[in-house]
Short mmCIF file of C-alpha atoms in Angstrom, two decimals:
data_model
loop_
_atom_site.label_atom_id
_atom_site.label_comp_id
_atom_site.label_asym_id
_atom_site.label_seq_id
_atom_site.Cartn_x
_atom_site.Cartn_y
_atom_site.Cartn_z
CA UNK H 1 42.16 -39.54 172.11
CA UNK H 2 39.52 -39.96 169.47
CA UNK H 3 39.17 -37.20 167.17
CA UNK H 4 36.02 -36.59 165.06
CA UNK H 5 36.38 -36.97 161.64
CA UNK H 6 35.50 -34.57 159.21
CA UNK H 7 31.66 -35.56 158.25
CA UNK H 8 30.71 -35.14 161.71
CA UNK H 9 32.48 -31.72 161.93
CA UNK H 10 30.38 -30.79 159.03
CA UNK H 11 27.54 -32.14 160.55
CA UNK H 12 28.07 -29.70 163.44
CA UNK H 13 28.33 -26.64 161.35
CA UNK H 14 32.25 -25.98 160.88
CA UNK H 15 32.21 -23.73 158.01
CA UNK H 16 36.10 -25.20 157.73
CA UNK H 17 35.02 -28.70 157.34
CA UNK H 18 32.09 -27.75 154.79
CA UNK H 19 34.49 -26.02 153.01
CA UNK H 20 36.99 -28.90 152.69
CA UNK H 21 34.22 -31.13 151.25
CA UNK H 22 33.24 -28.74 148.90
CA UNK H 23 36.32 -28.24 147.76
CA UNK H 24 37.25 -31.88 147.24
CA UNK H 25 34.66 -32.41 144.26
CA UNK H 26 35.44 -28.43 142.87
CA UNK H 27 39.49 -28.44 142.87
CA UNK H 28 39.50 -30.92 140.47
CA UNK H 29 37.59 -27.99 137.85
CA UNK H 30 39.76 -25.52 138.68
CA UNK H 31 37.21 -23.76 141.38
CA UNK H 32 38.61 -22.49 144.73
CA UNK H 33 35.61 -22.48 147.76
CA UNK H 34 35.56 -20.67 151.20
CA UNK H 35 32.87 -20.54 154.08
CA UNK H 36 32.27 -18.72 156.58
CA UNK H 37 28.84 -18.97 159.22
CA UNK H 38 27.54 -15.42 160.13
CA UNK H 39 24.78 -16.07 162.35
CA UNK H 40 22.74 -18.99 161.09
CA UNK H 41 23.45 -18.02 157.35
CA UNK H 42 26.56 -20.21 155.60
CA UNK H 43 28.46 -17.98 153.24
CA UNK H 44 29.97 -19.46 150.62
CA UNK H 45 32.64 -18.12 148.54
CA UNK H 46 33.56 -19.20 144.94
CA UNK H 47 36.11 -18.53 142.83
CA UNK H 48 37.27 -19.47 139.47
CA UNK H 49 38.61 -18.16 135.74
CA UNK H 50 36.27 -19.39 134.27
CA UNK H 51 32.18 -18.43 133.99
CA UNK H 52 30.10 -20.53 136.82
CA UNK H 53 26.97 -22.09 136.35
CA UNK H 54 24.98 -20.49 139.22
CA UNK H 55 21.96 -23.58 138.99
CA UNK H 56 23.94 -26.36 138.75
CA UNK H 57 26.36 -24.84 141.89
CA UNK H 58 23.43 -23.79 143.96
CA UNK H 59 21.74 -27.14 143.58
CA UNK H 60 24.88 -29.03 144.29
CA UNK H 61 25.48 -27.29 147.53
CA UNK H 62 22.37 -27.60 148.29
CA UNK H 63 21.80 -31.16 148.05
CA UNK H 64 25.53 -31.80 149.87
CA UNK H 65 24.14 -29.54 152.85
CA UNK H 66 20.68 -31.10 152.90
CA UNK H 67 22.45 -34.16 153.23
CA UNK H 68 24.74 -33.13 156.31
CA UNK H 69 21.35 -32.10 157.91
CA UNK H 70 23.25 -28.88 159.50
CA UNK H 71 20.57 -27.77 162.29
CA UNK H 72 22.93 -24.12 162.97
CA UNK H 73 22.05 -23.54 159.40
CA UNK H 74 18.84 -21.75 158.25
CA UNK H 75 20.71 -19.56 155.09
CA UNK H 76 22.62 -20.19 152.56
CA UNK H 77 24.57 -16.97 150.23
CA UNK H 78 26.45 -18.32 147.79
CA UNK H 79 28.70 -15.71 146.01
CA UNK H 80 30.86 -16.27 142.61
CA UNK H 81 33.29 -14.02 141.05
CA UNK H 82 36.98 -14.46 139.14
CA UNK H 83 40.43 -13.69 140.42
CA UNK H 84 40.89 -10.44 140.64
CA UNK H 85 37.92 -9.19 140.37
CA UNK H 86 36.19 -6.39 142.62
CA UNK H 87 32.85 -7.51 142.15
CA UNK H 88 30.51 -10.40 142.50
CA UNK H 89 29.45 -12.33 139.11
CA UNK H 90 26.76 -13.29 140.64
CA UNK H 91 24.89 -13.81 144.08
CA UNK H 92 22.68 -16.16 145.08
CA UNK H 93 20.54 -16.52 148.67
CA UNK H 94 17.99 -19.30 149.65
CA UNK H 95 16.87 -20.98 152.64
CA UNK H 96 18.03 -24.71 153.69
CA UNK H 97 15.85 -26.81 156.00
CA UNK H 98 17.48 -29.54 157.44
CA UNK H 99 15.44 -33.34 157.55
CA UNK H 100 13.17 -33.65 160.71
CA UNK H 101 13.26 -36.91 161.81
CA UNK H 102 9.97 -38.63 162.21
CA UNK H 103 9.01 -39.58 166.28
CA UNK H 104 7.32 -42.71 166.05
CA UNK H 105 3.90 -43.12 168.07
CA UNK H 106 3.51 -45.38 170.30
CA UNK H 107 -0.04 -47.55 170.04
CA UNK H 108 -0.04 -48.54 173.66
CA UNK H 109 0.17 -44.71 175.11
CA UNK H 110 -0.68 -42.43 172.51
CA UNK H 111 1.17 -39.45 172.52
CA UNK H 112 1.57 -35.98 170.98
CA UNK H 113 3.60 -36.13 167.80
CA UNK H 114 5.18 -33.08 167.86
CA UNK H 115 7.05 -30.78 165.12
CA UNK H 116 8.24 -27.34 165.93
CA UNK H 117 8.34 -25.54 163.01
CA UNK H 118 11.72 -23.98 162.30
CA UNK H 119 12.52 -20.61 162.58
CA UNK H 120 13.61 -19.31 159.59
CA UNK H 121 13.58 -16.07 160.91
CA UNK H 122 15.88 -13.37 158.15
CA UNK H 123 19.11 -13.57 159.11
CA UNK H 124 21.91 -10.60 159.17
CA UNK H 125 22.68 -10.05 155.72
CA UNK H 126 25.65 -12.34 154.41
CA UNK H 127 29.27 -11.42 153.87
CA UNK H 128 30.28 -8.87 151.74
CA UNK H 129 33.68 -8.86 149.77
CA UNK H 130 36.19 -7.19 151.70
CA UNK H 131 34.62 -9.90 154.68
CA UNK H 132 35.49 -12.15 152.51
CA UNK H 133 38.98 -10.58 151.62
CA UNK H 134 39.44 -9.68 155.18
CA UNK H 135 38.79 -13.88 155.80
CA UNK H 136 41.48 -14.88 153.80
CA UNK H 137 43.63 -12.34 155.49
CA UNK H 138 42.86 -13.85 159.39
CA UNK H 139 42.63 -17.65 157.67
CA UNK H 140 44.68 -18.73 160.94
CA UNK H 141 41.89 -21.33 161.87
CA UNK H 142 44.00 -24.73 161.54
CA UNK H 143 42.60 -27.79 159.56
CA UNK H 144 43.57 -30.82 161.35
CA UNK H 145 45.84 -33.80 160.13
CA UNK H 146 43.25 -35.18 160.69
CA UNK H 147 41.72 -33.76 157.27
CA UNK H 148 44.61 -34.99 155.25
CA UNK H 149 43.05 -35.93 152.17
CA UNK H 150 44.83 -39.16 151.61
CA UNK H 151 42.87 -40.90 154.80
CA UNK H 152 40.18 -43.87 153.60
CA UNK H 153 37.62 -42.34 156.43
CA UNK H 154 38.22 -38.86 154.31
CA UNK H 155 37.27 -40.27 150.74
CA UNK H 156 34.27 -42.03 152.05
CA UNK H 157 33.32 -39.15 154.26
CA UNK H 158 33.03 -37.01 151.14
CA UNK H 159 31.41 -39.92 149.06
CA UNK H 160 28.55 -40.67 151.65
CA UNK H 161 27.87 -37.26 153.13
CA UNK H 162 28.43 -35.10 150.38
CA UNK H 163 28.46 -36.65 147.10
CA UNK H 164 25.77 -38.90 148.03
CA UNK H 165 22.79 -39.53 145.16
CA UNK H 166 25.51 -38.29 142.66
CA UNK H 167 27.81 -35.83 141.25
CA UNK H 168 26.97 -32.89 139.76
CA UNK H 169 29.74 -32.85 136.90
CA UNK H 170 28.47 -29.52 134.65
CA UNK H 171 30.18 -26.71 137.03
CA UNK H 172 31.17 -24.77 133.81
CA UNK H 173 28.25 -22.44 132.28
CA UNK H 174 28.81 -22.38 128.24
CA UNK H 175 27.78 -19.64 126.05
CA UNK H 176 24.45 -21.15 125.31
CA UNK H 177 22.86 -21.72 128.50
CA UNK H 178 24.60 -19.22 130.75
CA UNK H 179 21.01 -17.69 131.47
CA UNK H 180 19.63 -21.51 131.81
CA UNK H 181 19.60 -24.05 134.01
CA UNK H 182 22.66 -26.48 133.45
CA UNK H 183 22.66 -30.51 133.12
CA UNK H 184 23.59 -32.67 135.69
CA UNK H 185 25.01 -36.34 135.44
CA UNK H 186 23.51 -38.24 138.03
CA UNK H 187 25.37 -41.10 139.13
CA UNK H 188 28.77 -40.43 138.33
CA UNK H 189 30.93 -40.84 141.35
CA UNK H 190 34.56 -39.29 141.99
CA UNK H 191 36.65 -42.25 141.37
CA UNK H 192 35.21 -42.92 137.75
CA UNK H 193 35.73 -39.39 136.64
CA UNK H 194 39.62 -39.97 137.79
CA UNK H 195 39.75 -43.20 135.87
CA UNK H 196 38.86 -41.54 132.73
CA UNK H 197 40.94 -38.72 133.01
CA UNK H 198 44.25 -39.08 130.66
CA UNK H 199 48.23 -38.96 132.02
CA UNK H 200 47.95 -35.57 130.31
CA UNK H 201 45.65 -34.34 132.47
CA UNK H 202 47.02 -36.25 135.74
CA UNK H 203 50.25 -34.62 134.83
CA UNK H 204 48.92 -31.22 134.48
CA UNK H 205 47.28 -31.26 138.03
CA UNK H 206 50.60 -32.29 139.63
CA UNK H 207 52.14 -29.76 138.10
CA UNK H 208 49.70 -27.01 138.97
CA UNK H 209 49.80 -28.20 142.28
CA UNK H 210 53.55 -27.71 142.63
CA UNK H 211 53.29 -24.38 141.55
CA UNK H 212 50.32 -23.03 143.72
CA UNK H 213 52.89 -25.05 146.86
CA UNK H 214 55.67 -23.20 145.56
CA UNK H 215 53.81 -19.92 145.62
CA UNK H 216 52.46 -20.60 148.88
CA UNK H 217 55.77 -21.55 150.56
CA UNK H 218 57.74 -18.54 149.33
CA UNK H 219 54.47 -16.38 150.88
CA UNK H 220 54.90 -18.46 153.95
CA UNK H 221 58.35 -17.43 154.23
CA UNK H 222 58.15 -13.57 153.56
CA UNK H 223 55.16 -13.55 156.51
CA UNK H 224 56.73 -15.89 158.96
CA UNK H 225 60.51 -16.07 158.10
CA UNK H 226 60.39 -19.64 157.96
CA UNK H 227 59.25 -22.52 155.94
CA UNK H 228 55.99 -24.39 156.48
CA UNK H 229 57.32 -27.28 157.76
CA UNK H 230 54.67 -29.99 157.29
CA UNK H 231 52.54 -30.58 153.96
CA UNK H 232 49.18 -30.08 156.27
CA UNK H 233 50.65 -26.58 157.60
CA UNK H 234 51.42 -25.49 153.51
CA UNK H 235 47.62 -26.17 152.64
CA UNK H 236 46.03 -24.87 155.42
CA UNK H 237 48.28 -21.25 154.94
CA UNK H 238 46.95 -21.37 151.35
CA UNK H 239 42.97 -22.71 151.93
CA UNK H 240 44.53 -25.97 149.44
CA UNK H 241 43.81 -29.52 149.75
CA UNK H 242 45.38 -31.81 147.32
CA UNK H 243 43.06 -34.24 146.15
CA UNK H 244 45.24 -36.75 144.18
CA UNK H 245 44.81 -40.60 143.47
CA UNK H 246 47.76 -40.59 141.31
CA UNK H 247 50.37 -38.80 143.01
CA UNK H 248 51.56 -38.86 146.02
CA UNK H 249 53.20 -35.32 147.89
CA UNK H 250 56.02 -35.27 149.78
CA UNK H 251 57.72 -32.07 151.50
CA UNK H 252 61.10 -31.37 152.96
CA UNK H 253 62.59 -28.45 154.31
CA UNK H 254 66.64 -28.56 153.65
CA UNK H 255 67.52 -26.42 155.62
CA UNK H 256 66.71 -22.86 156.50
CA UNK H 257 67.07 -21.30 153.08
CA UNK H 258 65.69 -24.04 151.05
CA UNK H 259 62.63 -26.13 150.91
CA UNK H 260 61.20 -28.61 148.21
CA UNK H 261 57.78 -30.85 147.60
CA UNK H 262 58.26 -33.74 145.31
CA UNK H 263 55.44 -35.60 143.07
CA UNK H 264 55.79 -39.32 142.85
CA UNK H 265 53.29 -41.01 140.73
CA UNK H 266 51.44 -44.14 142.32
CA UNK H 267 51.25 -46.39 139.06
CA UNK H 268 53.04 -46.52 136.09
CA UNK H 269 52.83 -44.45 132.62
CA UNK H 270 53.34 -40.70 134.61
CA UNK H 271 55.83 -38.79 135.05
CA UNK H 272 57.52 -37.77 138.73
CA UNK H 273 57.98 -34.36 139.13
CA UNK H 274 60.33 -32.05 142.19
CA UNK H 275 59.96 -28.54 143.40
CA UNK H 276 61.87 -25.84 145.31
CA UNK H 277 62.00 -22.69 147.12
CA UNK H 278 65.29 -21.26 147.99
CA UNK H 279 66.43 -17.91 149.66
CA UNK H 280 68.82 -15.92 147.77
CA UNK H 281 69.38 -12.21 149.66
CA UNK H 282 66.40 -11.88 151.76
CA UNK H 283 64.51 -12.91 148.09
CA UNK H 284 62.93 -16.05 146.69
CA UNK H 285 63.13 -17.94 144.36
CA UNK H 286 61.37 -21.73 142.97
CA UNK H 287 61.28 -23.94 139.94
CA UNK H 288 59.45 -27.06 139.40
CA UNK H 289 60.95 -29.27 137.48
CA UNK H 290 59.38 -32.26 135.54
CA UNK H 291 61.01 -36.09 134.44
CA UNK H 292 61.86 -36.26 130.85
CA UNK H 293 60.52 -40.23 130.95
CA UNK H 294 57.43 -41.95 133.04
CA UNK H 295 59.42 -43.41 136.08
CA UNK H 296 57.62 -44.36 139.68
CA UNK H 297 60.87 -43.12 141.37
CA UNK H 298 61.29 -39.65 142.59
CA UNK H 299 63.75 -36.86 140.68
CA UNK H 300 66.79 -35.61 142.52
CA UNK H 301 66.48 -32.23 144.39
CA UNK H 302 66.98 -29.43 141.35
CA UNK H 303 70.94 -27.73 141.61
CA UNK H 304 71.44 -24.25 143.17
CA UNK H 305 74.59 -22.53 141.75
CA UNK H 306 75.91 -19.34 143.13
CA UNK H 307 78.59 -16.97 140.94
CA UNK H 308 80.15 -14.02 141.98
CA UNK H 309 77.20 -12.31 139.39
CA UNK H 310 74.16 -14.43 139.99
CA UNK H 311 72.16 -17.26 141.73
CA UNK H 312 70.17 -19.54 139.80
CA UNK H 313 68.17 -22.91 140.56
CA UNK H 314 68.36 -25.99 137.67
CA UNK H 315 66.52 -28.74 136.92
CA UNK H 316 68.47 -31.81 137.67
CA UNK H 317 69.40 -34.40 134.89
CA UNK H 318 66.96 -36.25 133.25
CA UNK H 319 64.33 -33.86 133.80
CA UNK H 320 63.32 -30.02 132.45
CA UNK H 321 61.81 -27.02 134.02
CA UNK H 322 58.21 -26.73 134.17
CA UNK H 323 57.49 -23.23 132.44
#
């Protein structure tokens, strides 16, 4: 059977789906997004190290959402604050109407063009933190394989419906013009802001993203006493879609007590990297581990030793641990 992609679950409101798009253009700068619908008012939930730009945000969501043309949608709260944090950086509330399409009249038989106005009525008031905490907490709703980032449909969902008229690139306020608005680049789209970036950077994002899986399978483990078996189940326990052109994720569980996620670049010039989660006395423990040379070919599984006075994982040859 069919299943609906994920633009036209957006279309319909799923605060999941919105979420997923959102998060596809702000991974990449290090920002982490949640929604959540409470009544006909999307709350949006932003996190990042570093200092937001609330204009250039609001304005991006804004036009993504007035493209989608959400009609269960008359709200928006967007709310930004750092890990860690108790409290908001900063808050921000406006009102979205979605595109009414034009009835065209009919020159034989006249008739009434109608327009309801919509209500825009004051919704309840948006989510607070511990909502938001308490969100994360009961973040059982599944994403469907069907969102798996690598799809065609799922690049030019986002590119279309979300991205479309341009990216907003300038997520990051700066000292000077924290209090102003902040530039946009219109006309920049995804695919050219990958091509520019350098293996440096490519590298760094695999590796970040091996460590956040790592993380997230050990956490798996201590609340399910198993591993996440799939790649989809891993990102959905953790709110994480990888968003990579250059690398492509693969994960294996071992066995019981061990599971690892291996980076394989997709062109030459990068370097592979491998990752691992063991169990060691009812305890965890993971290393990533990165190729000492570019290769296209993936690293061998990283060496678990056990002596009568410790356990330790080690990177395999040709390659070093990731600190």
């Amino acid at each position: 059977m069919d299943q609906p992609h994920l633009l036209e679950l957006a279309k319909q409101g799923s605060p999941t789906a919105i979420a997923v798009l959102i998060n596809a253009v702000l991974n990449p700068h290090e920002i982490q997004a949640q929604a959540k619908l409470k009544a006909r008012c999307l709350c949006i939930f932003l996190e990042s190290n570093q200092t937001l730009s609330q204009e250039t945000l609001v304005k991006f969501v804004e036009r993504g959402l007035l493209k989608l043309n959400i009609e269960l949608i008359d709200t928006v709260e967007i709310c930004s604050r750092k890990p860690g944090e108790s409290s908001f950086s900063w808050v921000r509330k406006f009102e979205i109407k979605p595109i009414v399409q034009l009835v065209s009249v009919d020159l034989v038989s006249p008739t009434e063009d109608r327009h309801d106005s919509l209500d825009l009525a004051d919704p309840d008031r948006g989510l607070d933190e511990s909502e938001f905490e308490e969100e994360q907490a009961e973040s059982g709703s599944s994403i469907p394989t069907y969102f798996r980032a690598y799809s065609i449909l799922f690049v030019l969902a986002i590119v279309v419906g979300f991205m479309s008229g341009g990216m907003i690139v300038a997520f990051i306020s700066t000292s000077q013009a924290e209090n102003q608005t902040a530039a946009e680049t219109e006309g920049v789209f995804l695919d050219e802001s990958i091509k520019k970036q350098t293996p440096q950077e490519k590298q760094q994002k695999a590796e970040s993203y091996l460590k956040a899986m790592n993380v997230a399978q050990a956490k798996f483990y201590r609340q399910n006493q198993r591993f996440a078996s799939s790649l989809e189940e891993l990102e959905r326990s953790t709110n994480l879609i990888s968003q990579s052109y250059d690398y492509a994720y693969k994960l294996r569980v071992a066995d019981e007590s061990r599971a690892e996620i291996a980076a394989i670049p997709k062109a030459k010039g990068l370097k592979s990297y491998v990752g691992a989660v063991v169990v060691t006395d009812s305890k965890t423990d993971d290393i990533v581990c990165k190729a000492k040379n570019s290769s296209i070919e993936s690293l061998p599984i990283p060496e678990f030793s056990r002596t009568l006075v410790s356990k330790t994982l080690r990177c395999p040859s040709r390659s070093s641990q990731v600190n």
